C-alpha cells in the first residue's frame, strides 16, 4: 500500500528493490525561484532524509548519496484525466524512483513541488512505517529511509482546489495560518480562502479605514482576538506563494457586517452604531444600498483588499442576507463585482451572487442545496459564471462527524469521512454543465472551534478526502483504498504535530 493522498493519475510499481536513501543530493534546473531548493529540503527533512546541498547542475553524486534530479520539460506528464479538457494541466508531473536514482519532471515549477510532495509521502523509515506530508522534521532512528521503486504520472482533475477558513468566529493568527498552509500544500491544494469579516469581528487592516481595528478584539463567546496587519497579510501571502498556494481574502457583504456597523454608525439605517456581537446567529446584519456612506465604504475596503492581494481573486461574500429585497441585493452584487473588476481582480460570491447580474468569469461558491435556485445557477453558468463546489453535506468540515462528536455544528448533517469522500462535484447542481465546475473547496467555520488542535481535528482526515475529490479522476476513486492510505499518513501527521480525529472508518 502506497500512502498517497490524493491518489495520482497513474502509479506503476517498477521491478527492482526499494531505493535506500542514506542521503540525497538535489539537482535543480535553471528557471526555478531562489527559494525552491529550501522547499525541497524541507520536504525531505520532514521525511527523515538527509539532504546534501541543493545546487544547480550538481556534479556526480558521491558515495552514499542518491541523486534527485528535478527537470522542467514542456512535454512532461499525461493530459488532464477524465475531464475532457483539451489542455493538459500546467500542474502535471512525473516521478520515477527506479535504477538507483530519483527523477522528477514537470512542465512548471509547481509540478516539481507536487512531485517532491509525492516523493515525501512515498518515503518510509527503515522500520517500514511510512513518514510523509509536510510539517516539522522527523528524525528516523536506527535505519536508512527507503523509497519503493515506482513510476508516477500525475495531473489534477480540477484547477481550483481549496480550503476556506473562518478566522472571525474564532481568531486564528499567522502561526496557525502558516500551519494551515503547510497542510493545504501537503494535499496539493492551491487556494487558502480566508473569511476575514463577519458579525463578530474584523480581521484585516484596511489602511483607508483604520478604525476597523476597533472591531478586531471580539469573537464568539467574547475574549481577546486579533487581526492581520497589512504586513502580516503580506508575509502570509509570501509564505503561501512559496508553496504555490494563493490566499483569497473574503470581505463578506451586504450581510454579515455587524463588525463594520459596530465601528461605523453611519452605515446603519438610524445612524447608530450597533453593539458588538459574540453569538452565533446569522442573517441579522446588513448594509443599505441607498445610504450615502455605503458605496464609499465598499470602495475603500475592496480597493485596499485588491491592492494588498497578490492573487487574481477577491471574495465579496453575499451569503445569508435574510432581511433584504431581491432588487437591492442585486444592486450590491453588481456594485461589488464592478469595484473588484475595476481593480483588475475577479469577483467571487457565495452562491447567492447568482441572484444578481453575472459577468463572464465570475466565480460562484455553491454551499447549500436550494432546489429552487438550481435554474438560476444554470442560467448564471450560461452567462459565463463558473462554480466552486463546497456542498455543506460533504465539504463543510465544521459539521460534526457523528451526533456524538463534541465539536462542530450539524445544520448540513453529519459529515463522516466517507461523506466527505463519496460525492461527485459535477452532479451536485442538476443541469449544470460539467465545464462550469471550476473545482472544489472545503470550508471550516469556527463557531465551535477555539484552538489549533480543535481546528486540525476537524480538517484531518476529511481534508484529504476533499482533496482527492478535487484531484483524482472520478473513476479512480475508491473509499476503502483511500481509508487505508489515510492510515498510512497518520505517523507523519503525528510527527508534524497535526491533531486528527480517529474516525472508526479508518483502521489507524
Ligand atoms: C453558513 S456557508 C454560513 C456561515 C456559517 C456556517 C456554519 C455560508 C456561506 N454561511 O456564516 O458560519 O453556515 O456552518
Short mmCIF file of C-alpha atoms and ligand atoms in Angstrom, two decimals:
data_model
loop_
_atom_site.label_atom_id
_atom_site.label_comp_id
_atom_site.label_asym_id
_atom_site.label_seq_id
_atom_site.Cartn_x
_atom_site.Cartn_y
_atom_site.Cartn_z
CA UNK A 1 0.00 0.00 0.00
CA UNK A 2 1.44 3.35 -1.04
CA UNK A 3 0.11 6.08 1.28
CA UNK A 4 -0.55 8.66 -1.44
CA UNK A 5 -3.35 11.19 -0.93
CA UNK A 6 -4.62 12.42 -3.32
CA UNK A 7 -4.23 9.30 -5.45
CA UNK A 8 -2.30 10.02 -8.68
CA UNK A 9 -3.42 9.50 -12.26
CA UNK A 10 -1.06 6.57 -12.83
CA UNK A 11 1.12 4.68 -10.36
CA UNK A 12 3.18 1.82 -11.76
CA UNK A 13 5.26 -0.26 -9.38
CA UNK A 14 8.60 -0.85 -11.08
CA UNK A 15 10.62 -4.01 -10.86
CA UNK A 16 13.58 -3.80 -8.61
CA UNK A 17 14.16 -3.26 -4.94
CA UNK A 18 13.31 -0.20 -2.88
CA UNK A 19 15.86 2.53 -3.10
CA UNK A 20 17.78 3.22 0.11
CA UNK A 21 18.25 6.91 0.82
CA UNK A 22 21.23 7.36 3.14
CA UNK A 23 21.46 10.92 1.76
CA UNK A 24 20.09 12.76 -1.22
CA UNK A 25 21.83 15.25 -3.48
CA UNK A 26 19.32 17.51 -5.17
CA UNK A 27 19.94 18.70 -8.69
CA UNK A 28 17.80 21.74 -9.52
CA UNK A 29 17.34 23.10 -13.03
CA UNK A 30 17.62 26.74 -14.02
CA UNK A 31 14.38 28.62 -14.05
CA UNK A 32 13.24 27.88 -10.51
CA UNK A 33 12.69 30.61 -7.92
CA UNK A 34 15.57 31.15 -5.49
CA UNK A 35 13.66 29.64 -2.56
CA UNK A 36 12.74 26.42 -4.36
CA UNK A 37 15.63 24.37 -3.00
CA UNK A 38 14.64 25.24 0.55
CA UNK A 39 11.14 23.88 -0.08
CA UNK A 40 12.57 20.62 -1.44
CA UNK A 41 14.92 20.29 1.51
CA UNK A 42 12.07 20.95 3.94
CA UNK A 43 10.03 18.12 2.43
CA UNK A 44 12.90 15.64 2.51
CA UNK A 45 13.96 16.65 6.02
CA UNK A 46 10.47 16.06 7.27
CA UNK A 47 10.58 12.55 5.82
CA UNK A 48 13.81 11.90 7.69
CA UNK A 49 16.01 12.08 4.59
CA UNK A 50 19.38 13.82 4.84
CA UNK A 51 19.81 16.46 2.15
CA UNK A 52 23.35 17.17 0.92
CA UNK A 53 23.00 20.60 -0.55
CA UNK A 54 20.90 21.57 -3.47
CA UNK A 55 22.70 23.21 -6.29
CA UNK A 56 22.25 23.98 -9.92
CA UNK A 57 23.60 21.16 -12.07
CA UNK A 58 25.26 19.36 -9.18
CA UNK A 59 28.22 17.14 -10.01
CA UNK A 60 28.14 13.38 -9.71
CA UNK A 61 26.52 12.10 -6.57
CA UNK A 62 29.25 10.78 -4.32
CA UNK A 63 29.22 7.51 -2.44
CA UNK A 64 26.28 7.04 -0.18
CA UNK A 65 24.23 9.66 -1.97
CA UNK A 66 21.23 9.25 -4.21
CA UNK A 67 20.68 11.86 -6.85
CA UNK A 68 17.28 13.59 -7.01
CA UNK A 69 17.07 15.33 -10.37
CA UNK A 70 14.35 17.88 -10.98
CA UNK A 71 13.72 18.74 -14.60
CA UNK A 72 11.44 21.22 -16.33
CA UNK A 73 10.10 19.80 -19.57
CA UNK A 74 7.15 21.12 -21.51
CA UNK A 75 6.28 17.70 -22.80
CA UNK A 76 6.06 16.28 -19.28
CA UNK A 77 3.26 14.21 -17.93
CA UNK A 78 -0.12 12.96 -19.02
CA UNK A 79 -3.11 15.01 -20.18
CA UNK A 80 -5.73 16.07 -17.66
CA UNK A 81 -7.65 12.95 -16.67
CA UNK A 82 -11.32 12.40 -17.04
CA UNK A 83 -12.49 15.95 -17.62
CA UNK A 84 -12.45 16.12 -21.39
CA UNK A 85 -10.16 19.14 -21.03
CA UNK A 86 -8.18 19.63 -24.23
CA UNK A 87 -5.29 21.33 -22.48
CA UNK A 88 -3.02 19.27 -20.29
CA UNK A 89 -2.84 20.69 -16.76
CA UNK A 90 0.09 23.05 -16.11
CA UNK A 91 0.47 21.21 -12.78
CA UNK A 92 1.28 17.82 -14.36
CA UNK A 93 4.41 15.96 -13.26
CA UNK A 94 6.14 12.61 -13.38
CA UNK A 95 8.25 10.92 -10.71
CA UNK A 96 10.50 7.85 -11.07
CA UNK A 97 12.34 6.16 -8.26
CA UNK A 98 13.95 3.46 -10.38
CA UNK A 99 17.50 2.46 -11.34
CA UNK A 100 19.20 3.92 -8.30
CA UNK A 101 18.10 7.50 -8.85
CA UNK A 102 15.07 9.74 -8.45
CA UNK A 103 13.91 11.87 -11.35
CA UNK A 104 11.03 14.34 -11.25
CA UNK A 105 9.85 16.02 -14.43
CA UNK A 106 7.20 18.72 -14.70
CA UNK A 107 6.01 21.35 -17.11
CA UNK A 108 6.18 24.08 -14.46
CA UNK A 109 7.82 24.58 -11.06
CA UNK A 110 4.56 23.90 -9.20
CA UNK A 111 4.55 20.41 -10.72
CA UNK A 112 8.06 19.80 -9.43
CA UNK A 113 6.94 20.68 -5.92
CA UNK A 114 3.96 18.33 -6.33
CA UNK A 115 6.43 15.61 -7.38
CA UNK A 116 8.53 16.20 -4.27
CA UNK A 117 5.39 16.09 -2.10
CA UNK A 118 4.53 12.75 -3.66
CA UNK A 119 8.08 11.54 -3.03
CA UNK A 120 7.73 12.58 0.58
CA UNK A 121 4.58 10.51 1.01
CA UNK A 122 6.44 7.52 -0.51
CA UNK A 123 9.48 7.65 1.78
CA UNK A 124 9.47 5.20 4.65
CA UNK A 125 11.91 4.91 7.52
CA UNK A 126 13.89 1.71 7.90
CA UNK A 127 11.31 0.17 10.24
CA UNK A 128 8.74 0.30 7.48
CA UNK A 129 6.50 2.99 8.95
CA UNK A 130 5.72 5.50 6.26
CA UNK A 131 6.52 9.10 7.07
CA UNK A 132 5.17 11.76 4.85
CA UNK A 133 3.43 15.09 4.43
CA UNK A 134 4.59 18.48 5.48
CA UNK A 135 5.32 19.75 8.94
CA UNK A 136 8.14 19.65 11.43
CA UNK A 137 11.11 17.49 10.59
CA UNK A 138 11.06 13.98 11.99
CA UNK A 139 14.17 12.03 12.73
CA UNK A 140 14.35 8.44 11.71
CA UNK A 141 16.25 6.46 14.26
CA UNK A 142 18.16 3.32 13.66
CA UNK A 143 17.93 2.98 9.93
CA UNK A 144 18.06 4.33 6.47
CA UNK A 145 14.86 5.56 4.86
CA UNK A 146 13.79 3.92 1.64
CA UNK A 147 11.51 4.65 -1.25
CA UNK A 148 9.79 1.89 -3.25
CA UNK A 149 10.55 1.65 -6.97
CA UNK A 150 7.64 3.31 -8.78
CA UNK A 151 6.79 5.43 -11.77
CA UNK A 152 4.10 8.08 -11.17
CA UNK A 153 2.41 10.20 -13.84
CA UNK A 154 0.03 12.71 -12.36
CA UNK A 155 -2.15 15.73 -13.01
CA UNK A 156 -5.13 17.21 -11.18
CA UNK A 157 -8.71 16.89 -12.32
CA UNK A 158 -9.73 20.43 -11.26
CA UNK A 159 -7.58 23.55 -11.17
CA UNK A 160 -9.48 25.11 -8.24
CA UNK A 161 -8.67 23.07 -5.16
CA UNK A 162 -9.01 24.95 -1.94
CA UNK A 163 -9.82 25.31 1.72
CA UNK A 164 -11.77 28.17 3.29
CA UNK A 165 -11.10 29.05 6.91
CA UNK A 166 -13.29 31.32 9.06
CA UNK A 167 -10.88 33.34 11.20
CA UNK A 168 -13.68 35.56 12.52
CA UNK A 169 -15.89 33.40 14.71
CA UNK A 170 -12.69 32.40 16.45
CA UNK A 171 -9.41 34.07 15.71
CA UNK A 172 -6.59 32.02 14.22
CA UNK A 173 -3.43 34.09 13.78
CA UNK A 174 -0.38 33.94 11.50
CA UNK A 175 1.26 30.93 13.22
CA UNK A 176 -1.88 28.85 12.90
CA UNK A 177 -2.41 30.01 9.33
CA UNK A 178 1.11 29.02 8.32
CA UNK A 179 0.42 25.54 9.71
CA UNK A 180 -2.79 25.50 7.65
CA UNK A 181 -0.82 26.50 4.52
CA UNK A 182 1.53 23.55 5.15
CA UNK A 183 -1.45 21.22 5.45
CA UNK A 184 -3.09 22.62 2.33
CA UNK A 185 0.18 22.20 0.42
CA UNK A 186 0.63 18.61 1.60
CA UNK A 187 -2.61 17.69 -0.17
CA UNK A 188 -1.59 19.66 -3.29
CA UNK A 189 -4.34 22.26 -2.83
CA UNK A 190 -3.77 25.69 -4.38
CA UNK A 191 -6.11 28.09 -2.57
CA UNK A 192 -6.49 29.20 1.03
CA UNK A 193 -9.62 31.35 1.25
CA UNK A 194 -9.81 33.43 4.43
CA UNK A 195 -13.21 34.56 5.73
CA UNK A 196 -11.96 37.83 7.25
CA UNK A 197 -15.05 39.84 8.14
CA UNK A 198 -18.33 38.95 9.82
CA UNK A 199 -20.68 39.99 12.60
CA UNK A 200 -18.33 39.15 15.44
CA UNK A 201 -15.08 40.69 14.22
CA UNK A 202 -12.97 42.37 11.56
CA UNK A 203 -9.72 40.50 10.91
CA UNK A 204 -7.69 42.55 8.47
CA UNK A 205 -6.16 46.01 8.48
CA UNK A 206 -7.74 48.31 5.88
CA UNK A 207 -5.36 51.30 5.60
CA UNK A 208 -8.06 53.70 4.39
CA UNK A 209 -10.31 52.65 7.31
CA UNK A 210 -8.00 52.27 10.31
CA UNK A 211 -10.95 52.48 12.73
CA UNK A 212 -11.92 48.92 11.75
CA UNK A 213 -9.21 47.71 14.10
CA UNK A 214 -11.65 48.52 16.90
CA UNK A 215 -13.73 45.55 15.77
CA UNK A 216 -10.82 43.10 15.84
CA UNK A 217 -10.83 42.30 19.53
CA UNK A 218 -14.00 40.24 19.76
CA UNK A 219 -15.07 36.73 18.80
CA UNK A 220 -17.74 34.13 19.59
CA UNK A 221 -18.07 33.96 23.36
CA UNK A 222 -16.13 37.22 23.75
CA UNK A 223 -12.49 37.29 24.81
CA UNK A 224 -9.41 38.62 23.14
CA UNK A 225 -8.90 38.14 19.44
CA UNK A 226 -6.85 39.91 16.81
CA UNK A 227 -6.36 40.79 13.20
CA UNK A 228 -3.86 40.64 10.36
CA UNK A 229 -1.95 43.84 9.74
CA UNK A 230 -1.00 44.66 6.16
CA UNK A 231 2.47 43.32 6.95
CA UNK A 232 1.06 40.10 8.43
CA UNK A 233 -1.06 39.61 5.34
CA UNK A 234 1.88 40.25 3.02
CA UNK A 235 4.09 37.84 4.95
CA UNK A 236 1.39 35.17 4.91
CA UNK A 237 0.96 35.55 1.16
CA UNK A 238 4.74 35.22 0.72
CA UNK A 239 4.78 32.06 2.81
CA UNK A 240 1.86 30.66 0.82
CA UNK A 241 3.35 31.67 -2.55
CA UNK A 242 6.48 29.66 -1.77
CA UNK A 243 4.16 26.66 -1.55
CA UNK A 244 2.16 27.60 -4.67
CA UNK A 245 -0.85 28.46 -2.51
CA UNK A 246 -2.85 31.61 -3.29
CA UNK A 247 -4.59 33.47 -0.48
CA UNK A 248 -8.12 34.60 -1.39
CA UNK A 249 -9.43 37.26 1.04
CA UNK A 250 -13.15 37.50 1.72
CA UNK A 251 -14.97 40.69 2.71
CA UNK A 252 -18.49 39.43 3.38
CA UNK A 253 -21.22 41.91 2.39
CA UNK A 254 -24.00 43.12 2.30
CA UNK A 255 -24.89 40.87 5.27
CA UNK A 256 -22.56 39.54 7.97
CA UNK A 257 -21.43 43.14 8.61
CA UNK A 258 -22.06 43.77 12.29
CA UNK A 259 -18.35 44.36 12.96
CA UNK A 260 -18.41 47.19 10.40
CA UNK A 261 -21.66 48.72 11.66
CA UNK A 262 -20.30 48.49 15.20
CA UNK A 263 -17.44 50.78 14.13
CA UNK A 264 -19.28 52.98 11.62
CA UNK A 265 -22.71 54.05 12.87
CA UNK A 266 -23.24 55.96 9.61
CA UNK A 267 -23.62 52.61 7.80
CA UNK A 268 -26.83 51.78 9.68
CA UNK A 269 -30.42 52.90 8.94
CA UNK A 270 -30.69 55.04 12.05
CA UNK A 271 -27.08 56.21 12.09
CA UNK A 272 -26.39 54.50 15.39
CA UNK A 273 -23.51 52.08 15.81
CA UNK A 274 -24.61 48.53 16.59
CA UNK A 275 -23.46 46.62 19.68
CA UNK A 276 -20.59 44.17 19.48
CA UNK A 277 -21.89 40.65 18.85
CA UNK A 278 -20.43 37.43 20.22
CA UNK A 279 -23.20 34.92 19.47
CA UNK A 280 -23.55 32.55 16.51
CA UNK A 281 -26.82 33.61 14.85
CA UNK A 282 -26.59 34.66 11.20
CA UNK A 283 -28.57 36.86 8.86
CA UNK A 284 -29.45 39.85 11.06
CA UNK A 285 -26.94 42.50 9.99
CA UNK A 286 -26.93 44.38 6.68
CA UNK A 287 -25.80 47.38 4.69
CA UNK A 288 -28.24 49.79 2.96
CA UNK A 289 -27.61 50.46 -0.69
CA UNK A 290 -29.08 53.97 -0.73
CA UNK A 291 -27.23 55.11 2.35
CA UNK A 292 -24.61 57.61 1.09
CA UNK A 293 -21.96 56.09 3.38
CA UNK A 294 -22.28 52.65 1.79
CA UNK A 295 -20.57 52.94 -1.60
CA UNK A 296 -17.51 54.79 -0.23
CA UNK A 297 -17.15 52.04 2.38
CA UNK A 298 -17.30 49.30 -0.28
CA UNK A 299 -14.83 51.21 -2.46
CA UNK A 300 -12.36 51.67 0.39
CA UNK A 301 -12.48 48.10 1.66
CA UNK A 302 -12.49 46.34 -1.72
CA UNK A 303 -9.90 48.75 -3.13
CA UNK A 304 -7.47 48.21 -0.26
CA UNK A 305 -8.02 44.44 -0.26
CA UNK A 306 -7.43 44.28 -4.01
CA UNK A 307 -4.21 46.29 -3.65
CA UNK A 308 -2.99 44.08 -0.80
CA UNK A 309 -3.81 40.82 -2.57
CA UNK A 310 -1.34 39.15 -4.92
CA UNK A 311 -3.81 36.62 -6.27
CA UNK A 312 -6.33 37.09 -9.00
CA UNK A 313 -9.44 36.94 -6.77
CA UNK A 314 -11.33 38.93 -4.14
CA UNK A 315 -14.31 37.20 -2.49
CA UNK A 316 -17.17 39.58 -1.73
CA UNK A 317 -19.45 37.26 0.19
CA UNK A 318 -23.15 37.73 -0.50
CA UNK A 319 -24.42 34.87 1.68
CA UNK A 320 -27.38 34.80 4.02
CA UNK A 321 -28.78 38.30 3.86
CA UNK A 322 -32.15 37.43 5.28
CA UNK A 323 -33.66 40.91 5.52
CA UNK A 324 -33.15 42.43 2.07
CA UNK A 325 -35.36 42.61 -1.02
CA UNK A 326 -34.12 40.97 -4.16
CA UNK A 327 -33.64 44.20 -6.09
CA UNK A 328 -31.44 45.90 -3.51
CA UNK A 329 -29.38 42.72 -3.11
CA UNK A 330 -28.81 42.57 -6.86
CA UNK A 331 -27.52 46.15 -6.81
CA UNK A 332 -24.96 45.18 -4.15
CA UNK A 333 -23.80 42.23 -6.24
CA UNK A 334 -23.45 44.45 -9.28
CA UNK A 335 -21.55 47.21 -7.43
CA UNK A 336 -19.19 44.90 -5.53
CA UNK A 337 -18.36 42.96 -8.70
CA UNK A 338 -17.71 46.19 -10.60
CA UNK A 339 -15.35 47.52 -7.92
CA UNK A 340 -13.45 44.21 -7.83
CA UNK A 341 -13.08 44.29 -11.62
CA UNK A 342 -12.04 47.97 -11.64
CA UNK A 343 -9.09 46.87 -9.53
CA UNK A 344 -8.16 44.18 -12.02
CA UNK A 345 -9.35 41.23 -9.95
CA UNK A 346 -12.03 38.59 -10.44
CA UNK A 347 -15.00 38.58 -8.05
CA UNK A 348 -16.16 35.51 -6.15
CA UNK A 349 -19.54 35.37 -4.39
CA UNK A 350 -21.26 32.70 -2.40
CA UNK A 351 -23.99 31.05 -4.50
CA UNK A 352 -26.44 33.87 -3.68
CA UNK A 353 -24.46 36.01 -6.14
CA UNK A 354 -26.45 34.24 -8.87
CA UNK A 355 -29.38 36.46 -7.80
CA UNK A 356 -27.52 39.48 -9.16
CA UNK A 357 -26.21 40.26 -12.64
CA UNK A 358 -23.40 37.85 -13.51
CA UNK A 359 -20.49 38.61 -15.83
CA UNK A 360 -18.39 36.01 -17.63
CA UNK A 361 -15.60 34.81 -15.37
CA UNK A 362 -17.37 35.48 -12.07
CA UNK A 363 -16.95 32.61 -9.64
CA UNK A 364 -19.86 31.45 -7.50
CA UNK A 365 -19.29 29.24 -4.48
CA UNK A 366 -22.04 26.68 -4.00
CA UNK A 367 -22.70 25.70 -0.38
CA UNK A 368 -26.31 24.74 0.18
CA UNK A 369 -28.95 22.88 -1.83
CA UNK A 370 -31.76 25.27 -2.50
CA UNK A 371 -33.55 23.35 -5.24
CA UNK A 372 -35.50 26.35 -6.46
CA UNK A 373 -32.21 28.12 -7.17
CA UNK A 374 -30.73 25.44 -9.43
CA UNK A 375 -32.24 27.03 -12.53
CA UNK A 376 -30.71 30.33 -11.55
CA UNK A 377 -27.31 28.64 -11.17
CA UNK A 378 -27.60 27.08 -14.60
CA UNK A 379 -28.56 30.49 -16.03
CA UNK A 380 -25.52 32.04 -14.31
CA UNK A 381 -23.32 29.36 -15.88
CA UNK A 382 -24.88 30.16 -19.26
CA UNK A 383 -23.91 33.78 -18.64
CA UNK A 384 -20.30 32.70 -18.12
CA UNK A 385 -20.03 32.17 -14.36
CA UNK A 386 -18.19 29.12 -13.02
CA UNK A 387 -18.78 27.28 -9.77
CA UNK A 388 -16.59 26.33 -6.84
CA UNK A 389 -18.29 23.37 -5.18
CA UNK A 390 -18.44 23.46 -1.36
CA UNK A 391 -21.58 21.45 -0.59
CA UNK A 392 -22.22 21.64 3.16
CA UNK A 393 -23.14 17.96 3.49
CA UNK A 394 -19.76 16.86 2.02
CA UNK A 395 -17.24 19.70 2.16
CA UNK A 396 -18.15 21.65 5.32
CA UNK A 397 -15.55 20.36 7.71
CA UNK A 398 -17.14 22.20 10.63
CA UNK A 399 -20.01 19.68 10.53
CA UNK A 400 -19.84 17.08 13.29
CA UNK A 401 -18.55 13.66 12.21
CA UNK A 402 -21.37 11.99 14.17
CA UNK A 403 -24.15 13.13 16.54
CA UNK A 404 -21.86 12.39 19.49
CA UNK A 405 -18.95 14.43 18.17
CA UNK A 406 -18.09 17.13 20.73
CA UNK A 407 -17.15 19.82 18.19
CA UNK A 408 -18.93 21.35 15.25
CA UNK A 409 -22.42 22.15 14.02
CA UNK A 410 -24.85 19.89 12.19
CA UNK A 411 -27.23 22.01 10.16
CA UNK A 412 -26.00 20.37 6.94
CA UNK A 413 -25.99 16.90 8.51
CA UNK A 414 -23.24 14.73 9.93
CA UNK A 415 -20.17 14.50 7.74
CA UNK A 416 -18.20 11.34 8.41
CA UNK A 417 -15.03 10.68 6.42
CA UNK A 418 -16.92 8.70 3.80
CA UNK A 419 -19.40 11.55 3.31
CA UNK A 420 -16.56 13.94 2.57
CA UNK A 421 -15.20 11.41 0.04
CA UNK A 422 -18.24 9.98 -1.78
CA UNK A 423 -19.54 12.79 -3.94
CA UNK A 424 -19.23 14.00 -7.49
CA UNK A 425 -18.73 17.76 -7.98
CA UNK A 426 -20.33 17.85 -11.43
CA UNK A 427 -23.50 16.13 -10.16
CA UNK A 428 -24.34 18.50 -7.28
CA UNK A 429 -26.37 21.07 -9.26
CA UNK A 430 -28.93 19.49 -11.58
CA UNK A 431 -28.44 20.63 -15.15
CA UNK A 432 -25.13 22.42 -14.61
CA UNK A 433 -22.70 21.69 -17.47
CA UNK A 434 -19.61 19.87 -16.17
CA UNK A 435 -17.39 22.54 -17.73
CA UNK A 436 -18.92 25.14 -15.42
CA UNK A 437 -17.31 23.47 -12.39
CA UNK A 438 -14.05 25.28 -11.65
CA UNK A 439 -13.27 22.96 -8.79
CA UNK A 440 -13.76 22.12 -5.16
CA UNK A 441 -13.23 23.90 -1.86
CA UNK A 442 -13.58 22.55 1.67
CA UNK A 443 -14.73 25.04 4.31
CA UNK A 444 -14.27 25.15 8.05
CA UNK A 445 -16.37 27.62 10.03
CA UNK A 446 -15.20 28.17 13.56
CA UNK A 447 -18.20 28.93 15.77
CA UNK A 448 -17.26 25.95 17.99
CA UNK A 449 -13.51 25.70 17.29
CA UNK A 450 -11.19 27.60 19.60
CA UNK A 451 -7.71 26.06 19.28
CA UNK A 452 -5.40 24.85 16.52
CA UNK A 453 -5.84 21.27 17.74
CA UNK A 454 -9.62 21.57 17.51
CA UNK A 455 -9.34 23.11 14.04
CA UNK A 456 -7.00 20.38 12.78
CA UNK A 457 -9.12 17.61 14.28
CA UNK A 458 -11.98 18.78 12.04
CA UNK A 459 -9.70 19.11 8.99
CA UNK A 460 -7.96 15.76 9.40
CA UNK A 461 -8.63 13.31 7.96
CA UNK A 462 -11.51 14.87 5.98
CA UNK A 463 -9.46 17.46 4.08
CA UNK A 464 -7.62 14.57 2.41
CA UNK A 465 -10.96 13.23 1.20
CA UNK A 466 -12.00 16.55 -0.31
CA UNK A 467 -8.52 16.95 -1.83
CA UNK A 468 -8.93 13.57 -3.53
CA UNK A 469 -12.37 14.58 -4.87
CA UNK A 470 -10.70 17.65 -6.36
CA UNK A 471 -7.59 15.95 -7.75
CA UNK A 472 -8.31 12.34 -8.65
CA UNK A 473 -10.33 11.17 -11.66
CA UNK A 474 -13.80 10.05 -10.55
CA UNK A 475 -13.30 6.54 -11.93
CA UNK A 476 -10.10 6.05 -9.91
CA UNK A 477 -11.66 6.86 -6.55
CA UNK A 478 -12.21 4.10 -4.02
CA UNK A 479 -13.10 4.74 -0.37
CA UNK A 480 -11.53 1.59 1.09
CA UNK A 481 -8.25 2.32 -0.65
CA UNK A 482 -8.43 5.92 0.48
CA UNK A 483 -9.06 4.88 4.09
CA UNK A 484 -6.05 2.54 4.03
CA UNK A 485 -3.82 5.23 2.53
CA UNK A 486 -5.09 7.69 5.14
CA UNK A 487 -3.99 5.32 7.93
CA UNK A 488 -0.58 5.24 6.29
CA UNK A 489 -0.27 9.01 6.63
CA UNK A 490 -1.08 9.13 10.35
CA UNK A 491 2.51 8.69 11.61
CA UNK A 492 3.57 11.72 9.61
CA UNK A 493 0.65 13.76 10.94
CA UNK A 494 1.73 12.85 14.47
CA UNK A 495 5.31 13.81 13.69
CA UNK A 496 4.15 17.15 12.31
CA UNK A 497 2.06 17.80 15.42
CA UNK A 498 -1.16 17.77 13.40
CA UNK A 499 -4.05 16.62 15.55
CA UNK A 500 -6.52 14.37 13.73
CA UNK A 501 -9.80 12.71 14.53
CA UNK A 502 -9.53 8.93 14.77
CA UNK A 503 -12.70 8.13 12.95
CA UNK A 504 -13.67 4.42 13.17
CA UNK A 505 -13.94 4.44 9.38
CA UNK A 506 -10.12 4.11 9.26
CA UNK A 507 -8.08 1.23 10.72
CA UNK A 508 -5.50 3.55 12.30
C1 LIG B 1 -23.35 29.12 6.92
S1 LIG B 1 -21.88 28.90 4.46
C2 LIG B 1 -22.62 30.27 6.72
C3 LIG B 1 -21.69 30.73 7.77
C4 LIG B 1 -21.74 29.84 8.99
C5 LIG B 1 -21.82 28.40 8.55
C6 LIG B 1 -21.75 27.42 9.68
C7 LIG B 1 -22.13 30.37 4.43
C8 LIG B 1 -21.89 30.99 3.17
N1 LIG B 1 -22.57 30.96 5.54
O1 LIG B 1 -21.97 32.06 8.12
O2 LIG B 1 -20.59 30.05 9.73
O3 LIG B 1 -23.02 28.22 7.86
O4 LIG B 1 -21.65 26.11 9.20
#
